[in-house]
């Protein structure tokens, strides 16, 4: 299923079956308790909402906007006038790239440390269950996001001022340098997430590179995983500087950059490359150029229908179990990242890691629940049966 790095993109094969995981997962689950991951540094309270297109009566008697396009058209139509759009709260949940991904990893019973603003002096109530599964190091108050859910995506309206306090100095004051050093040292995976929303993340990465990582004992192979979130919030020149910074982590392990389509297009622009179209062939070409330009171990892009990666083993495209009727989409990408990174930690090949990523995401959007890896073989059988 893996194409050689110099073959034409069209020669690689599309993988749309997950049967290889049916035996690989049971063979690997005994190793989960020996794995450790450290993640940071964001944290929000997500308020999941529906935007009301038409109300027929009280309470739940309303028709929600089905698509982002329809919602956006209502706003465009109000240009020069005004608009009142009701939003209805569905529920609250933990939010932010880091907490959602950390929670998804912890569901598979590996050890997880999380460093982020989850509340002080204790995490806020929505994080109570999270704190029972994850070793929490809270460094401030969480942000708040109103997540408007549609069948084809989400619009996230975030209040992020608390993120201004997230800095190396405040992290050391809340956690201590020695605790962070020990956490990273025992980690198979270190996730540094949500650059777009964290104005201090570049200084945190520099601090890790200059202060923490040189002191970490080289006792195990280690992955450093980066996720940008929506780069459109930041100047393109800042993105270019950040990308150069993450390539320095290759000196301390394997640096992995995970992106969605929008993030991939912005990264290409920052590097002076042509922004790719949404198809797998175009993305394969873009990822090859990104990985070569940044000298990273692995780069990947996930969209609703498939995921693709470029690695030293070549390029792989894996179809996802896409559904037209998701229960939730907020956090789908974070669950993909959790499944993919869990595969890497377990020693899976890039193809099997991609499969695990799309299955984690596919299960989550159907159920609103984070799957333990042990349930994935059953989910595969359900997909095969069309149920």
CSV table of C-alpha atoms in Angstrom, one decimal:
chain,number,residue,atom,x,y,z
A,1,UNK,CA,0.0,0.0,0.0
A,2,UNK,CA,3.0,2.3,0.3
A,3,UNK,CA,4.4,4.1,-2.7
A,4,UNK,CA,8.1,4.7,-3.1
A,5,UNK,CA,9.2,8.3,-2.4
A,6,UNK,CA,10.1,8.9,-6.1
A,7,UNK,CA,7.2,7.2,-7.8
A,8,UNK,CA,4.4,9.2,-9.4
A,9,UNK,CA,1.5,10.0,-7.1
A,10,UNK,CA,-0.9,8.1,-9.3
A,11,UNK,CA,1.0,4.9,-8.7
A,12,UNK,CA,0.1,4.8,-5.0
A,13,UNK,CA,-3.0,2.8,-4.0
A,14,UNK,CA,-6.1,4.0,-2.1
A,15,UNK,CA,-6.6,2.0,1.0
A,16,UNK,CA,-10.3,1.7,2.0
A,17,UNK,CA,-10.2,-1.4,4.2
A,18,UNK,CA,-9.1,-1.7,7.9
A,19,UNK,CA,-8.8,-5.5,8.2
A,20,UNK,CA,-5.1,-5.3,9.0
A,21,UNK,CA,-6.0,-3.8,12.4
A,22,UNK,CA,-8.2,-6.7,13.4
A,23,UNK,CA,-5.2,-8.7,14.4
A,24,UNK,CA,-2.7,-5.9,15.0
A,25,UNK,CA,-4.8,-4.2,17.7
A,26,UNK,CA,-5.2,-7.2,20.0
A,27,UNK,CA,-1.5,-8.1,19.5
A,28,UNK,CA,-0.5,-4.6,20.7
A,29,UNK,CA,-2.9,-3.7,23.6
A,30,UNK,CA,-0.6,-5.4,26.1
A,31,UNK,CA,1.9,-2.6,25.6
A,32,UNK,CA,-0.5,0.3,26.3
A,33,UNK,CA,0.3,0.5,30.0
A,34,UNK,CA,4.0,1.1,29.3
A,35,UNK,CA,3.3,4.1,27.1
A,36,UNK,CA,3.3,7.7,28.2
A,37,UNK,CA,2.3,11.0,26.5
A,38,UNK,CA,2.6,14.6,27.5
A,39,UNK,CA,0.4,17.3,25.9
A,40,UNK,CA,-0.1,21.0,26.2
A,41,UNK,CA,-0.8,23.9,26.4
A,42,UNK,CA,-4.4,25.1,25.6
A,43,UNK,CA,-7.7,24.4,27.3
A,44,UNK,CA,-11.2,25.6,26.8
A,45,UNK,CA,-14.8,25.0,27.9
A,46,UNK,CA,-16.7,24.1,24.7
A,47,UNK,CA,-20.3,25.0,24.6
A,48,UNK,CA,-21.8,23.0,21.8
A,49,UNK,CA,-24.7,24.9,20.1
A,50,UNK,CA,-27.1,24.8,17.2
A,51,UNK,CA,-27.9,28.0,15.3
A,52,UNK,CA,-31.7,28.5,14.8
A,53,UNK,CA,-32.8,29.0,11.2
A,54,UNK,CA,-36.5,29.0,12.1
A,55,UNK,CA,-38.4,28.6,15.3
A,56,UNK,CA,-41.7,26.9,15.4
A,57,UNK,CA,-42.4,27.0,19.1
A,58,UNK,CA,-40.9,26.9,22.6
A,59,UNK,CA,-38.0,24.8,23.7
A,60,UNK,CA,-36.7,22.3,21.1
A,61,UNK,CA,-39.3,23.3,18.5
A,62,UNK,CA,-36.9,24.9,15.9
A,63,UNK,CA,-35.2,24.1,12.7
A,64,UNK,CA,-31.4,24.5,12.9
A,65,UNK,CA,-29.2,25.7,10.1
A,66,UNK,CA,-28.1,22.5,8.3
A,67,UNK,CA,-25.0,23.9,6.6
A,68,UNK,CA,-22.3,26.5,7.2
A,69,UNK,CA,-23.2,28.0,3.8
A,70,UNK,CA,-26.8,28.5,4.8
A,71,UNK,CA,-25.8,30.1,8.1
A,72,UNK,CA,-23.2,32.3,6.3
A,73,UNK,CA,-25.8,33.4,3.8
A,74,UNK,CA,-28.0,34.6,6.5
A,75,UNK,CA,-25.2,36.8,7.8
A,76,UNK,CA,-24.3,38.0,4.3
A,77,UNK,CA,-27.9,39.0,3.7
A,78,UNK,CA,-27.8,41.2,6.8
A,79,UNK,CA,-24.9,43.2,5.4
A,80,UNK,CA,-25.8,46.9,5.8
A,81,UNK,CA,-28.8,46.0,7.9
A,82,UNK,CA,-28.7,43.8,11.1
A,83,UNK,CA,-29.5,40.2,12.2
A,84,UNK,CA,-30.5,38.4,15.3
A,85,UNK,CA,-29.6,34.7,15.2
A,86,UNK,CA,-30.6,32.5,18.2
A,87,UNK,CA,-28.2,29.8,19.4
A,88,UNK,CA,-29.3,26.9,21.5
A,89,UNK,CA,-27.0,25.3,23.9
A,90,UNK,CA,-26.8,21.5,23.5
A,91,UNK,CA,-24.2,20.7,26.2
A,92,UNK,CA,-20.8,21.6,27.6
A,93,UNK,CA,-17.6,19.6,27.2
A,94,UNK,CA,-13.9,19.9,27.5
A,95,UNK,CA,-12.3,21.7,24.7
A,96,UNK,CA,-9.1,22.7,23.0
A,97,UNK,CA,-6.8,20.6,20.8
A,98,UNK,CA,-4.8,19.4,23.8
A,99,UNK,CA,-7.5,18.3,26.3
A,100,UNK,CA,-9.6,16.6,23.6
A,101,UNK,CA,-6.6,14.7,22.3
A,102,UNK,CA,-5.3,13.9,25.8
A,103,UNK,CA,-8.7,12.5,26.8
A,104,UNK,CA,-8.9,10.4,23.7
A,105,UNK,CA,-5.5,8.9,24.4
A,106,UNK,CA,-6.4,8.3,28.1
A,107,UNK,CA,-9.4,6.2,27.0
A,108,UNK,CA,-7.0,3.5,25.9
A,109,UNK,CA,-5.4,3.3,29.4
A,110,UNK,CA,-2.0,4.7,28.6
A,111,UNK,CA,-0.5,7.2,31.0
A,112,UNK,CA,-1.1,10.9,30.1
A,113,UNK,CA,0.2,14.2,31.5
A,114,UNK,CA,-1.6,17.4,30.6
A,115,UNK,CA,-0.3,20.9,31.1
A,116,UNK,CA,-2.8,23.7,30.3
A,117,UNK,CA,-5.2,26.3,31.6
A,118,UNK,CA,-8.1,24.1,33.0
A,119,UNK,CA,-9.0,26.3,36.0
A,120,UNK,CA,-7.4,27.5,39.3
A,121,UNK,CA,-6.8,26.6,42.0
A,122,UNK,CA,-8.6,23.4,40.7
A,123,UNK,CA,-9.9,22.5,37.2
A,124,UNK,CA,-13.4,23.8,36.5
A,125,UNK,CA,-16.2,21.2,36.9
A,126,UNK,CA,-16.4,20.2,33.2
A,127,UNK,CA,-12.9,18.8,33.6
A,128,UNK,CA,-13.7,16.6,36.7
A,129,UNK,CA,-13.9,13.4,34.8
A,130,UNK,CA,-10.9,14.3,32.7
A,131,UNK,CA,-8.8,14.9,35.8
A,132,UNK,CA,-9.6,11.3,37.0
A,133,UNK,CA,-8.0,9.8,33.9
A,134,UNK,CA,-5.2,12.3,33.2
A,135,UNK,CA,-2.5,13.8,35.4
A,136,UNK,CA,-3.4,17.4,35.3
A,137,UNK,CA,-1.1,20.4,35.7
A,138,UNK,CA,-3.3,23.4,35.5
A,139,UNK,CA,-1.6,26.7,34.7
A,140,UNK,CA,-4.6,29.1,34.6
A,141,UNK,CA,-8.2,29.6,33.7
A,142,UNK,CA,-9.7,28.0,30.5
A,143,UNK,CA,-10.9,29.9,27.4
A,144,UNK,CA,-14.5,29.6,26.3
A,145,UNK,CA,-15.7,28.5,22.9
A,146,UNK,CA,-19.2,28.7,21.5
A,147,UNK,CA,-19.1,25.9,18.9
A,148,UNK,CA,-21.9,26.1,16.3
A,149,UNK,CA,-22.4,22.6,14.8
A,150,UNK,CA,-23.6,22.0,11.3
A,151,UNK,CA,-23.7,18.7,9.3
A,152,UNK,CA,-20.8,19.8,7.2
A,153,UNK,CA,-18.5,21.4,9.8
A,154,UNK,CA,-18.5,23.9,12.6
A,155,UNK,CA,-18.0,27.5,13.4
A,156,UNK,CA,-16.1,28.2,16.6
A,157,UNK,CA,-16.5,31.5,18.3
A,158,UNK,CA,-13.8,31.7,21.0
A,159,UNK,CA,-12.9,34.0,23.9
A,160,UNK,CA,-9.2,33.5,24.2
A,161,UNK,CA,-7.8,36.3,26.4
A,162,UNK,CA,-6.8,33.8,29.1
A,163,UNK,CA,-4.2,32.3,26.7
A,164,UNK,CA,-2.2,35.5,27.0
A,165,UNK,CA,-0.9,34.2,30.3
A,166,UNK,CA,0.5,31.0,29.0
A,167,UNK,CA,4.3,31.5,28.9
A,168,UNK,CA,7.4,29.6,29.9
A,169,UNK,CA,7.6,31.6,33.1
A,170,UNK,CA,4.1,30.8,34.2
A,171,UNK,CA,4.4,27.2,33.3
A,172,UNK,CA,7.5,26.9,35.4
A,173,UNK,CA,5.8,28.7,38.3
A,174,UNK,CA,2.8,26.4,38.2
A,175,UNK,CA,4.5,23.1,37.4
A,176,UNK,CA,8.2,23.4,38.0
A,177,UNK,CA,11.0,22.8,35.5
A,178,UNK,CA,11.9,19.5,37.1
A,179,UNK,CA,8.4,18.1,36.8
A,180,UNK,CA,8.2,19.0,33.1
A,181,UNK,CA,11.7,17.5,32.6
A,182,UNK,CA,10.5,14.2,34.2
A,183,UNK,CA,7.3,14.2,32.2
A,184,UNK,CA,9.0,14.7,28.9
A,185,UNK,CA,11.7,12.2,29.8
A,186,UNK,CA,9.3,9.3,30.3
A,187,UNK,CA,7.1,10.3,27.3
A,188,UNK,CA,6.9,8.4,24.0
A,189,UNK,CA,4.8,11.3,22.6
A,190,UNK,CA,5.0,15.0,23.3
A,191,UNK,CA,2.2,17.0,21.7
A,192,UNK,CA,2.6,20.8,21.3
A,193,UNK,CA,-0.7,22.1,20.0
A,194,UNK,CA,-2.9,25.0,18.9
A,195,UNK,CA,-0.2,27.5,17.7
A,196,UNK,CA,-2.9,29.7,16.2
A,197,UNK,CA,-4.6,30.5,19.5
A,198,UNK,CA,-1.5,30.5,21.8
A,199,UNK,CA,0.5,33.7,21.3
A,200,UNK,CA,3.2,32.4,23.6
A,201,UNK,CA,3.7,29.0,22.0
A,202,UNK,CA,6.8,30.0,20.0
A,203,UNK,CA,8.5,31.1,23.2
A,204,UNK,CA,7.5,27.9,24.9
A,205,UNK,CA,9.0,25.8,22.1
A,206,UNK,CA,12.2,27.8,22.2
A,207,UNK,CA,12.3,27.3,26.0
A,208,UNK,CA,11.8,23.5,25.5
A,209,UNK,CA,14.5,23.4,22.8
A,210,UNK,CA,17.1,25.5,24.8
A,211,UNK,CA,16.3,24.5,28.4
A,212,UNK,CA,14.4,21.2,28.8
A,213,UNK,CA,15.2,18.9,25.9
A,214,UNK,CA,19.0,19.2,26.2
A,215,UNK,CA,18.6,17.8,29.7
A,216,UNK,CA,16.3,14.9,28.7
A,217,UNK,CA,17.9,11.5,28.8
A,218,UNK,CA,17.8,9.8,25.4
A,219,UNK,CA,16.2,6.6,26.8
A,220,UNK,CA,13.5,5.9,24.2
A,221,UNK,CA,12.4,6.9,20.7
A,222,UNK,CA,10.1,10.0,21.0
A,223,UNK,CA,7.6,11.6,18.7
A,224,UNK,CA,6.9,15.4,18.8
A,225,UNK,CA,3.5,16.1,17.3
A,226,UNK,CA,2.4,19.6,16.2
A,227,UNK,CA,-1.1,20.8,15.3
A,228,UNK,CA,-1.6,24.4,14.2
A,229,UNK,CA,-5.3,24.9,14.5
A,230,UNK,CA,-6.7,27.6,12.1
A,231,UNK,CA,-3.7,29.6,10.8
A,232,UNK,CA,-5.9,32.3,9.2
A,233,UNK,CA,-5.9,34.0,12.6
A,234,UNK,CA,-2.2,34.8,12.4
A,235,UNK,CA,0.1,36.6,9.9
A,236,UNK,CA,1.7,34.3,7.3
A,237,UNK,CA,5.2,35.5,8.3
A,238,UNK,CA,4.7,34.3,11.8
A,239,UNK,CA,3.6,30.9,10.5
A,240,UNK,CA,6.8,30.6,8.5
A,241,UNK,CA,8.9,31.3,11.6
A,242,UNK,CA,7.0,28.7,13.6
A,243,UNK,CA,7.5,26.1,10.9
A,244,UNK,CA,11.2,26.6,11.0
A,245,UNK,CA,11.1,26.3,14.8
A,246,UNK,CA,9.4,22.9,14.8
A,247,UNK,CA,11.9,21.4,12.4
A,248,UNK,CA,14.5,21.8,15.2
A,249,UNK,CA,12.8,19.1,17.2
A,250,UNK,CA,14.1,16.5,14.8
A,251,UNK,CA,17.4,16.8,16.9
A,252,UNK,CA,15.5,15.2,19.8
A,253,UNK,CA,13.2,12.7,18.2
A,254,UNK,CA,10.8,12.4,15.3
A,255,UNK,CA,8.9,15.6,14.5
A,256,UNK,CA,5.4,15.1,13.0
A,257,UNK,CA,3.2,17.9,11.6
A,258,UNK,CA,-0.6,17.1,11.5
A,259,UNK,CA,-2.9,19.3,9.4
A,260,UNK,CA,-6.3,19.6,7.9
A,261,UNK,CA,-6.9,20.9,4.4
A,262,UNK,CA,-7.0,24.6,5.4
A,263,UNK,CA,-3.9,24.3,7.5
A,264,UNK,CA,-2.1,22.5,4.6
A,265,UNK,CA,-2.9,25.3,2.2
A,266,UNK,CA,-1.7,27.9,4.7
A,267,UNK,CA,1.5,26.0,5.3
A,268,UNK,CA,2.2,25.9,1.6
A,269,UNK,CA,1.7,29.6,1.2
A,270,UNK,CA,4.0,30.3,4.1
A,271,UNK,CA,6.7,28.2,2.4
A,272,UNK,CA,6.2,29.7,-1.0
A,273,UNK,CA,4.5,26.6,-2.4
A,274,UNK,CA,1.4,26.4,-4.5
A,275,UNK,CA,-1.7,25.7,-2.2
A,276,UNK,CA,-3.1,22.3,-3.1
A,277,UNK,CA,-6.6,21.4,-4.1
A,278,UNK,CA,-8.7,19.1,-1.9
A,279,UNK,CA,-8.0,15.8,-3.8
A,280,UNK,CA,-5.5,13.1,-2.6
A,281,UNK,CA,-3.2,13.5,-5.6
A,282,UNK,CA,-2.7,17.2,-5.0
A,283,UNK,CA,-2.2,16.7,-1.2
A,284,UNK,CA,0.3,14.0,-1.8
A,285,UNK,CA,2.4,16.4,-3.9
A,286,UNK,CA,2.1,19.1,-1.3
A,287,UNK,CA,3.0,17.0,1.6
A,288,UNK,CA,6.1,15.7,-0.2
A,289,UNK,CA,7.3,19.3,-0.7
A,290,UNK,CA,6.4,20.4,2.9
A,291,UNK,CA,8.3,17.5,4.4
A,292,UNK,CA,11.3,18.0,2.2
A,293,UNK,CA,11.4,21.8,2.9
A,294,UNK,CA,11.1,21.5,6.7
A,295,UNK,CA,13.1,18.2,7.0
A,296,UNK,CA,10.4,16.6,9.2
A,297,UNK,CA,10.0,12.9,9.9
A,298,UNK,CA,6.4,12.8,8.8
A,299,UNK,CA,3.6,15.2,7.6
A,300,UNK,CA,0.0,14.3,7.2
A,301,UNK,CA,-3.4,15.8,6.2
A,302,UNK,CA,-6.8,14.6,7.2
A,303,UNK,CA,-10.1,15.7,5.6
A,304,UNK,CA,-13.6,14.2,6.2
A,305,UNK,CA,-13.3,11.6,3.4
A,306,UNK,CA,-9.7,10.5,3.7
A,307,UNK,CA,-6.2,11.0,5.2
A,308,UNK,CA,-2.8,11.1,3.6
A,309,UNK,CA,0.7,11.1,4.9
A,310,UNK,CA,4.3,11.4,3.6
A,311,UNK,CA,7.0,9.7,5.6
A,312,UNK,CA,10.4,8.0,5.0
A,313,UNK,CA,8.4,4.9,3.9
A,314,UNK,CA,6.7,6.8,1.1
A,315,UNK,CA,3.1,8.1,0.8
A,316,UNK,CA,-0.1,6.5,1.9
A,317,UNK,CA,-3.8,7.5,1.4
A,318,UNK,CA,-6.5,5.9,3.6
A,319,UNK,CA,-10.2,6.4,3.1
A,320,UNK,CA,-12.2,7.4,6.2
A,321,UNK,CA,-15.5,6.0,7.4
A,322,UNK,CA,-17.3,9.3,6.5
A,323,UNK,CA,-20.8,9.8,7.6
A,324,UNK,CA,-23.3,12.4,6.3
A,325,UNK,CA,-25.1,12.6,9.7
A,326,UNK,CA,-22.5,13.2,12.4
A,327,UNK,CA,-23.7,13.7,16.0
A,328,UNK,CA,-20.7,16.0,16.6
A,329,UNK,CA,-17.8,17.4,14.6
A,330,UNK,CA,-16.1,19.6,17.2
A,331,UNK,CA,-13.1,17.5,18.2
A,332,UNK,CA,-13.1,15.1,15.2
A,333,UNK,CA,-9.6,16.2,14.1
A,334,UNK,CA,-8.3,15.8,17.6
A,335,UNK,CA,-9.6,12.3,17.7
A,336,UNK,CA,-7.9,11.6,14.4
A,337,UNK,CA,-4.7,12.9,15.8
A,338,UNK,CA,-5.1,10.7,19.0
A,339,UNK,CA,-5.6,7.6,17.0
A,340,UNK,CA,-2.8,8.3,14.6
A,341,UNK,CA,-0.3,9.1,17.3
A,342,UNK,CA,-1.4,6.1,19.3
A,343,UNK,CA,-0.5,4.0,16.3
A,344,UNK,CA,2.9,5.6,16.0
A,345,UNK,CA,3.6,4.9,19.7
A,346,UNK,CA,2.6,1.3,19.3
A,347,UNK,CA,5.0,0.9,16.4
A,348,UNK,CA,2.4,0.7,13.6
A,349,UNK,CA,3.4,1.6,10.1
A,350,UNK,CA,2.1,4.9,8.7
A,351,UNK,CA,-0.7,3.2,6.9
A,352,UNK,CA,-2.0,1.4,10.0
A,353,UNK,CA,-1.6,4.6,12.0
A,354,UNK,CA,-3.7,6.5,9.5
A,355,UNK,CA,-6.3,3.8,9.6
A,356,UNK,CA,-6.5,4.0,13.4
A,357,UNK,CA,-6.8,7.8,13.1
A,358,UNK,CA,-9.7,7.8,10.7
A,359,UNK,CA,-11.5,5.1,12.8
A,360,UNK,CA,-11.0,7.0,16.0
A,361,UNK,CA,-12.5,10.1,14.4
A,362,UNK,CA,-15.3,8.1,12.6
A,363,UNK,CA,-16.4,6.5,15.9
A,364,UNK,CA,-16.3,9.8,17.7
A,365,UNK,CA,-18.5,11.8,15.2
A,366,UNK,CA,-21.1,9.0,15.2
A,367,UNK,CA,-21.3,8.6,19.0
A,368,UNK,CA,-19.9,11.8,20.6
A,369,UNK,CA,-17.7,9.4,22.7
A,370,UNK,CA,-13.9,8.9,22.7
A,371,UNK,CA,-13.2,5.2,21.8
A,372,UNK,CA,-10.8,3.0,23.6
A,373,UNK,CA,-8.6,1.2,21.1
A,374,UNK,CA,-10.1,-2.1,22.2
A,375,UNK,CA,-13.5,-1.2,20.7
A,376,UNK,CA,-12.0,-0.4,17.2
A,377,UNK,CA,-12.1,-4.0,15.9
A,378,UNK,CA,-15.8,-4.1,16.8
A,379,UNK,CA,-16.3,-0.8,15.0
A,380,UNK,CA,-14.6,-2.2,11.9
A,381,UNK,CA,-17.0,-5.2,11.9
A,382,UNK,CA,-19.9,-2.8,12.2
A,383,UNK,CA,-18.6,-0.8,9.2
A,384,UNK,CA,-18.2,-4.0,7.2
A,385,UNK,CA,-21.7,-5.0,8.0
A,386,UNK,CA,-23.1,-1.6,7.1
A,387,UNK,CA,-24.5,-1.0,10.6
